[in-house]
CSV table of C-alpha atoms and ligand atoms in Angstrom, one decimal:
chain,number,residue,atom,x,y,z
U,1,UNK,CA,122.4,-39.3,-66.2
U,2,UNK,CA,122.8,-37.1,-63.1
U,3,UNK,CA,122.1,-34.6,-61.1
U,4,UNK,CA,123.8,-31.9,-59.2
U,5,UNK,CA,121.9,-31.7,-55.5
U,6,UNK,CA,121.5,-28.0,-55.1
U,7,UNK,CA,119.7,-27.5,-51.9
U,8,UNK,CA,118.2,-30.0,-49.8
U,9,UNK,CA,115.2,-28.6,-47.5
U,10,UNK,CA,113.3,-29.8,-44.7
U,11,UNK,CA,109.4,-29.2,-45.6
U,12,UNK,CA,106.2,-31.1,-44.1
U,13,UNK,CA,107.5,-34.7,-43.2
U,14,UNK,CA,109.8,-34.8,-45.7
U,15,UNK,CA,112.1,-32.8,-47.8
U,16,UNK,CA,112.5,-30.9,-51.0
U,17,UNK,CA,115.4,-31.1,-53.6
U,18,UNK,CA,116.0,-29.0,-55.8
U,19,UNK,CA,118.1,-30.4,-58.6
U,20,UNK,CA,119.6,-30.1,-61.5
U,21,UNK,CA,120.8,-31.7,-65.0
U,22,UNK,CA,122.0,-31.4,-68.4
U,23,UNK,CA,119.4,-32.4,-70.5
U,24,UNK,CA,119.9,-34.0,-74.0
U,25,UNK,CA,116.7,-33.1,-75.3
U,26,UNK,CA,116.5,-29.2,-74.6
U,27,UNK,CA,120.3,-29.1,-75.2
U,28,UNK,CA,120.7,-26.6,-71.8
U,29,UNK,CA,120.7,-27.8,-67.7
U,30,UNK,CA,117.4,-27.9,-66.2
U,31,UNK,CA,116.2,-27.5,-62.9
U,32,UNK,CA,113.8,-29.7,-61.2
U,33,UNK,CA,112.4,-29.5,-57.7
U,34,UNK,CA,111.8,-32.4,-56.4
U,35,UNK,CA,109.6,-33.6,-52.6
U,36,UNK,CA,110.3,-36.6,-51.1
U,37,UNK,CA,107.7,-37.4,-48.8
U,38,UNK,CA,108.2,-38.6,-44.8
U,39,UNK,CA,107.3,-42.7,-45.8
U,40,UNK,CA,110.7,-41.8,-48.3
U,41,UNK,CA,112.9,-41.4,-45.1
U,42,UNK,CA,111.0,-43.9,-43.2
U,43,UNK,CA,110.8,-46.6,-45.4
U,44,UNK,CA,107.5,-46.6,-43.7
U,45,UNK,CA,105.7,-48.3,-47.5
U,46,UNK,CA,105.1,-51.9,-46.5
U,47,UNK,CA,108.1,-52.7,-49.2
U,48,UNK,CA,106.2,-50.9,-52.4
U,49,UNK,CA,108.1,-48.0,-54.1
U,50,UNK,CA,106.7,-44.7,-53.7
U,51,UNK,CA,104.7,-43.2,-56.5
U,52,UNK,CA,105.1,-40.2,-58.1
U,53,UNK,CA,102.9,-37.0,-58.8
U,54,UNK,CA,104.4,-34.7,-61.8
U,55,UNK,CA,103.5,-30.6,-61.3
U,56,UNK,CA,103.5,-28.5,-65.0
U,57,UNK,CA,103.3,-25.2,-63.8
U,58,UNK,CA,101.9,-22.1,-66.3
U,59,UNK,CA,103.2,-19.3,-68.0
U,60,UNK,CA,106.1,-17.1,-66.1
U,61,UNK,CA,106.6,-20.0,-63.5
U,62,UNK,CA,109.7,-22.3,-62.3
U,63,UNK,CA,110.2,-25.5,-60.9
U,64,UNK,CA,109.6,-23.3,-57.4
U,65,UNK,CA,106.1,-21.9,-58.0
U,66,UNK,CA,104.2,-25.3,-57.4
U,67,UNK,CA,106.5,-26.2,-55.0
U,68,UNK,CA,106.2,-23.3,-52.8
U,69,UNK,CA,102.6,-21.8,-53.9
U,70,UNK,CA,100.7,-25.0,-54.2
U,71,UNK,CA,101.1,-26.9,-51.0
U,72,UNK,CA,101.3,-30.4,-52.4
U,73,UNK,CA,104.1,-31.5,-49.2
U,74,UNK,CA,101.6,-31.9,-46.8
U,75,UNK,CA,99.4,-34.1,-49.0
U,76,UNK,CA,102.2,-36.2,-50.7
U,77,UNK,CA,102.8,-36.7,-46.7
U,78,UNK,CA,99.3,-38.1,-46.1
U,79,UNK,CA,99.3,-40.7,-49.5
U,80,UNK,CA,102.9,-41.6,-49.3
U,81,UNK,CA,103.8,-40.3,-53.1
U,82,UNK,CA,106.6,-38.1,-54.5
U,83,UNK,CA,106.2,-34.8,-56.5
U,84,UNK,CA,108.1,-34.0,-59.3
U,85,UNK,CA,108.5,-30.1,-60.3
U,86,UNK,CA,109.7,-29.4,-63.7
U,87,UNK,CA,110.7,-26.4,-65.4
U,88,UNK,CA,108.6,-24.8,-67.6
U,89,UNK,CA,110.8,-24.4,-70.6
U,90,UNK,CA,114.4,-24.6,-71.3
U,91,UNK,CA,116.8,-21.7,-70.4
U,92,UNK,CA,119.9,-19.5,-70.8
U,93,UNK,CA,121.9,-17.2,-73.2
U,94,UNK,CA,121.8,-19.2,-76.0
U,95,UNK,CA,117.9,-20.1,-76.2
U,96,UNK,CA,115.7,-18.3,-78.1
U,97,UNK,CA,112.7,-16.4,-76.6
U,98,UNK,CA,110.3,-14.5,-77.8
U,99,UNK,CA,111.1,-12.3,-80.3
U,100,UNK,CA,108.4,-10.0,-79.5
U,101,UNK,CA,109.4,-9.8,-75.7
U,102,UNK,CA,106.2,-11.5,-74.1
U,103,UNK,CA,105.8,-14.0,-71.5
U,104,UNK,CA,103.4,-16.0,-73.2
U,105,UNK,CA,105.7,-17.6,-75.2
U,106,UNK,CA,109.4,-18.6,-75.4
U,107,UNK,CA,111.8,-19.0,-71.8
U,108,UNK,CA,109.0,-19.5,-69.3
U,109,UNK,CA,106.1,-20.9,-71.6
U,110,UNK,CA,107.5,-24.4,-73.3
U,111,UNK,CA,104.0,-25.3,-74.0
U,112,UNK,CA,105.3,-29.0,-73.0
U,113,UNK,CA,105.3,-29.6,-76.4
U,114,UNK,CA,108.0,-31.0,-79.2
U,115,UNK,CA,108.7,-28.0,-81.5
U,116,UNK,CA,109.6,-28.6,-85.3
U,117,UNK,CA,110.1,-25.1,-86.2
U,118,UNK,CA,113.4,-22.9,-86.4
U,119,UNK,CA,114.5,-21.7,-84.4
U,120,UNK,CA,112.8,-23.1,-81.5
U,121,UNK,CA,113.2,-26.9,-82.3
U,122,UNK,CA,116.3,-26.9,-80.8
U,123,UNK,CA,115.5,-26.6,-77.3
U,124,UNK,CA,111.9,-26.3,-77.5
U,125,UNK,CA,111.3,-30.4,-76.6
U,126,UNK,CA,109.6,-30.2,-73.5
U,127,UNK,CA,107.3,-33.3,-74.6
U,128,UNK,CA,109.9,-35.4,-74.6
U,129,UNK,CA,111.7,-33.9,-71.8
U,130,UNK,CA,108.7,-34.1,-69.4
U,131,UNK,CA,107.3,-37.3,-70.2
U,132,UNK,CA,110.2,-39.6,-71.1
U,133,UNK,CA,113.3,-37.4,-70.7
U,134,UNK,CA,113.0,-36.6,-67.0
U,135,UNK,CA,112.1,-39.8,-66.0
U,136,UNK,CA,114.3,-41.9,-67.2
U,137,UNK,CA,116.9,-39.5,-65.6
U,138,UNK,CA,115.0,-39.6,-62.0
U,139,UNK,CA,114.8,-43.5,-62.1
U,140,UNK,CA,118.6,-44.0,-63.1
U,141,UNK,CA,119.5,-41.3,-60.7
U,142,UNK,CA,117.5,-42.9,-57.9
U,143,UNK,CA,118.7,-46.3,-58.7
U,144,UNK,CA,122.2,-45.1,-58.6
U,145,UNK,CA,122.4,-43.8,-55.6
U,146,UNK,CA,122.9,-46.1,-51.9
U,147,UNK,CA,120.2,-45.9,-49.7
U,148,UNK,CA,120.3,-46.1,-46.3
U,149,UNK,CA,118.7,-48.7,-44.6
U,150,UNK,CA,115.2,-48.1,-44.2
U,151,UNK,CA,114.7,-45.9,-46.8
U,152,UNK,CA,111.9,-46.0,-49.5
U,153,UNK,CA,112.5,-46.4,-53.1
U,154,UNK,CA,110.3,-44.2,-55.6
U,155,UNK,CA,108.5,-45.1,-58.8
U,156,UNK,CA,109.2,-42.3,-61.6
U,157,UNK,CA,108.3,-44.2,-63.9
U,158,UNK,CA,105.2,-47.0,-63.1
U,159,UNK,CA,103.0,-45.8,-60.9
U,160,UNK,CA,103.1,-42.2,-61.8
U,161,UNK,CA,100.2,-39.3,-62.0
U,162,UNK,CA,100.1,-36.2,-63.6
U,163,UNK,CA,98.4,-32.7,-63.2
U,164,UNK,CA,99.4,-29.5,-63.8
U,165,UNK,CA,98.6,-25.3,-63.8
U,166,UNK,CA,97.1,-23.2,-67.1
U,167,UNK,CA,99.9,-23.9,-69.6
U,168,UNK,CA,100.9,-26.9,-67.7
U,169,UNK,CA,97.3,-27.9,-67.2
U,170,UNK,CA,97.2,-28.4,-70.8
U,171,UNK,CA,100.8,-30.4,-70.8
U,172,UNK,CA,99.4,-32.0,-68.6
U,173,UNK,CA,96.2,-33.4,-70.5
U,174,UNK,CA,97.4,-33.3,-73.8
U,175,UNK,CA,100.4,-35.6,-72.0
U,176,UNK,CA,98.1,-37.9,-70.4
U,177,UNK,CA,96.0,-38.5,-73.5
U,178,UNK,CA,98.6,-38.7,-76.0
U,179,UNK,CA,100.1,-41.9,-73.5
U,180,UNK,CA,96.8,-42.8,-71.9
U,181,UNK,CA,98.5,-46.5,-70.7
U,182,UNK,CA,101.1,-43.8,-69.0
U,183,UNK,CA,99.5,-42.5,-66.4
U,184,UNK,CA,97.2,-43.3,-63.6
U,185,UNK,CA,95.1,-40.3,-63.4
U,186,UNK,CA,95.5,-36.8,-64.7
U,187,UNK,CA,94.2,-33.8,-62.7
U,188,UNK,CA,94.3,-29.8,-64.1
U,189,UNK,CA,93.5,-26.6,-62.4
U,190,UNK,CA,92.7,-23.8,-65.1
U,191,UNK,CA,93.8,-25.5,-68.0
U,192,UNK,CA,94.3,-24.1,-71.5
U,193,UNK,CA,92.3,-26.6,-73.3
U,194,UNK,CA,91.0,-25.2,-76.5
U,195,UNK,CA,95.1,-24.1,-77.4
U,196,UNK,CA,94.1,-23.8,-81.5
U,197,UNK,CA,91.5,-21.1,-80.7
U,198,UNK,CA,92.7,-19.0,-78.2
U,199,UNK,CA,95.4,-16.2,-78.2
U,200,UNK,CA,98.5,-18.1,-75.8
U,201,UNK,CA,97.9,-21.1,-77.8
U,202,UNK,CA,97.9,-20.3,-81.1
U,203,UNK,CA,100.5,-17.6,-80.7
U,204,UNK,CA,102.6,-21.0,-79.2
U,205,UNK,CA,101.6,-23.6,-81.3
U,206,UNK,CA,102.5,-21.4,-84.8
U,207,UNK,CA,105.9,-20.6,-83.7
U,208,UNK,CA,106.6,-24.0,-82.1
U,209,UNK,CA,104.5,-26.1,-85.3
U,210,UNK,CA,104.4,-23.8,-87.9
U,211,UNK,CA,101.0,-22.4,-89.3
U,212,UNK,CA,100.0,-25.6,-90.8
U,213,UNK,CA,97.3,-26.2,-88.2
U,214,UNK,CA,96.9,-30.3,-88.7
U,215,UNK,CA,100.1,-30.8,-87.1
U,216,UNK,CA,98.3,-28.8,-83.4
U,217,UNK,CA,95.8,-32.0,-83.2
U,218,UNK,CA,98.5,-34.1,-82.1
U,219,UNK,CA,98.8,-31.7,-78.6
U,220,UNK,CA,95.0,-30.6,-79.0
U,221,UNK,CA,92.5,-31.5,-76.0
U,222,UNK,CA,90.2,-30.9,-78.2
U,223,UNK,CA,90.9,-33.5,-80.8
U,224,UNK,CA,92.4,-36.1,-78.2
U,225,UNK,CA,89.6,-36.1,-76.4
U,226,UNK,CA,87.3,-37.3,-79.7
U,227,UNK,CA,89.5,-39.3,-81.3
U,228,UNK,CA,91.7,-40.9,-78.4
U,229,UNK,CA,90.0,-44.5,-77.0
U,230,UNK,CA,88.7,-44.3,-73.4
U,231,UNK,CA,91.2,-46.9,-71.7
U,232,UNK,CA,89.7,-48.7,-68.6
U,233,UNK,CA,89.9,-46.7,-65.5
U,234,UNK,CA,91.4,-43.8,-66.5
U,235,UNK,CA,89.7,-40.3,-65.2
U,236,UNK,CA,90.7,-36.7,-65.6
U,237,UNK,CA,89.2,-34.0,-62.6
U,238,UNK,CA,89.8,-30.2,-63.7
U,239,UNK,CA,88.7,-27.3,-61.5
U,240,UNK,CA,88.5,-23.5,-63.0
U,241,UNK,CA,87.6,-20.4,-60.9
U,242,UNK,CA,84.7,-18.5,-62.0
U,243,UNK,CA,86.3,-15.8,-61.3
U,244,UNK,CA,88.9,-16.4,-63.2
U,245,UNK,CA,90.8,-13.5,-64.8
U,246,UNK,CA,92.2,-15.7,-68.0
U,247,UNK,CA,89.1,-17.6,-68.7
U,248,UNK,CA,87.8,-15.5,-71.6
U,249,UNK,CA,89.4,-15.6,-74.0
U,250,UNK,CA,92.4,-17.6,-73.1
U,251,UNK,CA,91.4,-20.3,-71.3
U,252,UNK,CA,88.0,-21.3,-73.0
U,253,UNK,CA,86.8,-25.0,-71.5
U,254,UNK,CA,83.4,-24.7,-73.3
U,255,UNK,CA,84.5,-26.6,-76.6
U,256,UNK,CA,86.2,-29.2,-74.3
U,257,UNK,CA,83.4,-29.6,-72.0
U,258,UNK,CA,80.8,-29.4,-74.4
U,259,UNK,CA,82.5,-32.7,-76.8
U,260,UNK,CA,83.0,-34.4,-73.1
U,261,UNK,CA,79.2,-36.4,-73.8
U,262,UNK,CA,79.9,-37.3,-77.2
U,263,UNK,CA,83.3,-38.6,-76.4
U,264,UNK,CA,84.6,-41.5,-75.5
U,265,UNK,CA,85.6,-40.3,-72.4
U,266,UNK,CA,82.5,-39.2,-71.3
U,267,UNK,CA,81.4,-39.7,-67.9
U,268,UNK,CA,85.2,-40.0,-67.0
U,269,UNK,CA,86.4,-36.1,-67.0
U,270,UNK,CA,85.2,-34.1,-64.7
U,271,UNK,CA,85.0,-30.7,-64.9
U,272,UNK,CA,84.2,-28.6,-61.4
U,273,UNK,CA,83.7,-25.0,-61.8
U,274,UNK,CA,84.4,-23.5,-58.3
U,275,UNK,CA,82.5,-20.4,-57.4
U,276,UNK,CA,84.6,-17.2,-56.8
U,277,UNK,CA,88.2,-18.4,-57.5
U,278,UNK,CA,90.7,-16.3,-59.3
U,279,UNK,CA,93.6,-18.2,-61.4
U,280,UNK,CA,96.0,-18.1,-58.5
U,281,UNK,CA,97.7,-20.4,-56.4
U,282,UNK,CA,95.2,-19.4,-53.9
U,283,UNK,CA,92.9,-21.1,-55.8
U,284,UNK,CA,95.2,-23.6,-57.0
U,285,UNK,CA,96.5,-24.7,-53.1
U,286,UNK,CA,92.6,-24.8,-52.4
U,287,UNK,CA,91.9,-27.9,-54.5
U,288,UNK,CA,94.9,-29.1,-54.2
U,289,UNK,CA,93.8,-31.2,-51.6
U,290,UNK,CA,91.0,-33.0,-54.0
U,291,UNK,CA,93.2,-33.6,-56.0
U,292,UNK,CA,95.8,-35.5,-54.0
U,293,UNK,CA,92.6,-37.7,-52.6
U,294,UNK,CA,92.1,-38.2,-56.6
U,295,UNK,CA,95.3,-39.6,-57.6
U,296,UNK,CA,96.4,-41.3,-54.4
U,297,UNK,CA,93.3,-43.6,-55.1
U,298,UNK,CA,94.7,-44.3,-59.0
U,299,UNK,CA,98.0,-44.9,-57.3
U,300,UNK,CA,96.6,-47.7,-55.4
U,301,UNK,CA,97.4,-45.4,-52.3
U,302,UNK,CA,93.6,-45.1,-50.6
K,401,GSH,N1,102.0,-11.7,-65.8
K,401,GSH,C1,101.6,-12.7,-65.0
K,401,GSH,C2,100.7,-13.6,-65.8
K,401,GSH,C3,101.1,-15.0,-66.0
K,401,GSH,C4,100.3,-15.9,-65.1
K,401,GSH,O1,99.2,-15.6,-64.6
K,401,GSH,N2,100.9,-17.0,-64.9
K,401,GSH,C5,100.3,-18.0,-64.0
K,401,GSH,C6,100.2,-19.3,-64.8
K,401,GSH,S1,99.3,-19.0,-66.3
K,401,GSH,C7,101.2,-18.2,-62.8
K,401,GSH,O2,101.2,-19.3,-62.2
K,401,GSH,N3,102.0,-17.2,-62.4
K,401,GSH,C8,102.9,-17.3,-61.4
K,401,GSH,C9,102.4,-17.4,-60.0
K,401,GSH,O3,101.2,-17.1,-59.7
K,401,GSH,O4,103.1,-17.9,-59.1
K,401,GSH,C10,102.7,-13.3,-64.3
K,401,GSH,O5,103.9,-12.9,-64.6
K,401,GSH,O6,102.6,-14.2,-63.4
């Protein structure tokens, strides 16, 4: 599969892509922002592939919010891994959006999840997109193309971490525990992770899985968190704002936080509540640096 180069800029050490491609899951072309850190031009990695970082971003955003709000460059500079910036939904004419004109759902608001309901199941595959999809794509892409002496290869697909941003905090959970042999470490800033009882998520999850409320367990934090087994080595760090403006009643960790002890992940989650931050990516670039330190240690980096 492959992708059409549409700007190619010097950041940090490195540079960020944006790119994009016709996806067979969504149906539409999605665009992807992509960094490719200084050790990628180098070849500076002592032979081993780079690893990669995967950014969901929330509600509203782009491939460009994480990559220009979040200041992962400089970071991804210091470890030596890749980020990878998806889209938060699929776009264009033809893909339905909310029919009551919000942002909370629809173009902008995927959810990062595999919808079964008209008329959304069409495009609405963001699961499959994100974690398998995209990818697949990046590694074929990568392998494809000649590199110049020197230069590093990245790992898309091995070695790869995940976090994410509210909505894509919880794509970004609910991802990591529905593949816990996936990913390496899994890191969220604000995320929506009680989806079945609070307004953005069950406004998403009845339109994208119908009202039957079984079928939200298999994207549930909730529910992964109990029933899912703890698989060695594998932690999750998520920060929240106190003074975050979404936190009641859309972002709600207290159910989450509060099976945490009785799970079997206990002792491996945890969950920082940061005194004073907002939602933003004020806060967000703030802890960003944490957790860089976090996954570059599951990615065998520090
Ligand atoms: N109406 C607001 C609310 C949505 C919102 O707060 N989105 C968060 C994620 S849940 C965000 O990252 N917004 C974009 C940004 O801050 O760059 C917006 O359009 O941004």
């Amino acid at each position: 599969m492959s992708f059409a180069i549409k700007d190619e800029i010097r950041c940090a050490g490195g540079k960020l892509l944006k790119v994009a491609h016709q996806s067979k899951v969504t149906g539409t072309p999605m665009d992807v922002n992509l960094y490719l850190p200084q050790q990628y031009y180098s070849g500076a990695t002592g032979g081993k592939k780079i690893p990669s970082v995967y950014f969901l971003a929330g509600l509203t955003c782009t491939p460009n919010n994480g990559s220009e709000k979040a200041f992962w460059q400089r970071e991804a500079d210091r470890y030596g891994f890749a980020m990878v910036f998806p889209d938060t939904s699929p776009r264009g004419d033809a893909v339905p959006d909310d029919p009551e004109g919000g942002w909370d759902f629809g173009k902008g608001a995927g959810f990062y999840v595999n919808a079964t309901q008209a008329p959304y199941s069409t495009n609405f595959n963001m699961y499959q997109y994100v974690h398998s999809e995209l990818p697949t794509a990046l590694a074929e892409f990568f392998a494809s193309k000649q590199r110049p002496e020197g230069v590093g290869a990245v790992d898309f697909e091995e070695n790869v971490a995940i976090s994410g941003h509210s909505m894509g905090g919880f794509g970004a959970i609910s991802g990591f525990l529905k593949n816990p042999h996936r990913y390496k470490s899994c890191s969220a800033f604000a995320p929506i992770v009680d989806p079945t009882r609070t307004p953005w998520g069950v406004k998403a999850l009845t339109n994208y899985l119908g009202a039957d409320e079984t079928a939200w367990r298999e994207y549930d934090p909730c529910a992964l968190i109990s029933d899912v087994p703890y698989v060695a080595g594998k932690e999750i760090l998520i920060h929240y704002g106190t003074k975050d403006q979404w936190m009641d009643p859309y972002l709600m960790p207290q159910r989450f936080v509060g099976l945490l002890p009785q799970s079997k992940w206990a002792g491996h989650v945890d969950v920082k509540m940061v005194d004073g931050f907002d939602h933003s990516y004020y806060f967000v670039s703030t802890f960003v640096p944490e957790h860089a330190a976090f996954h570059a240690k599951h990615l065998g980096l520090a």
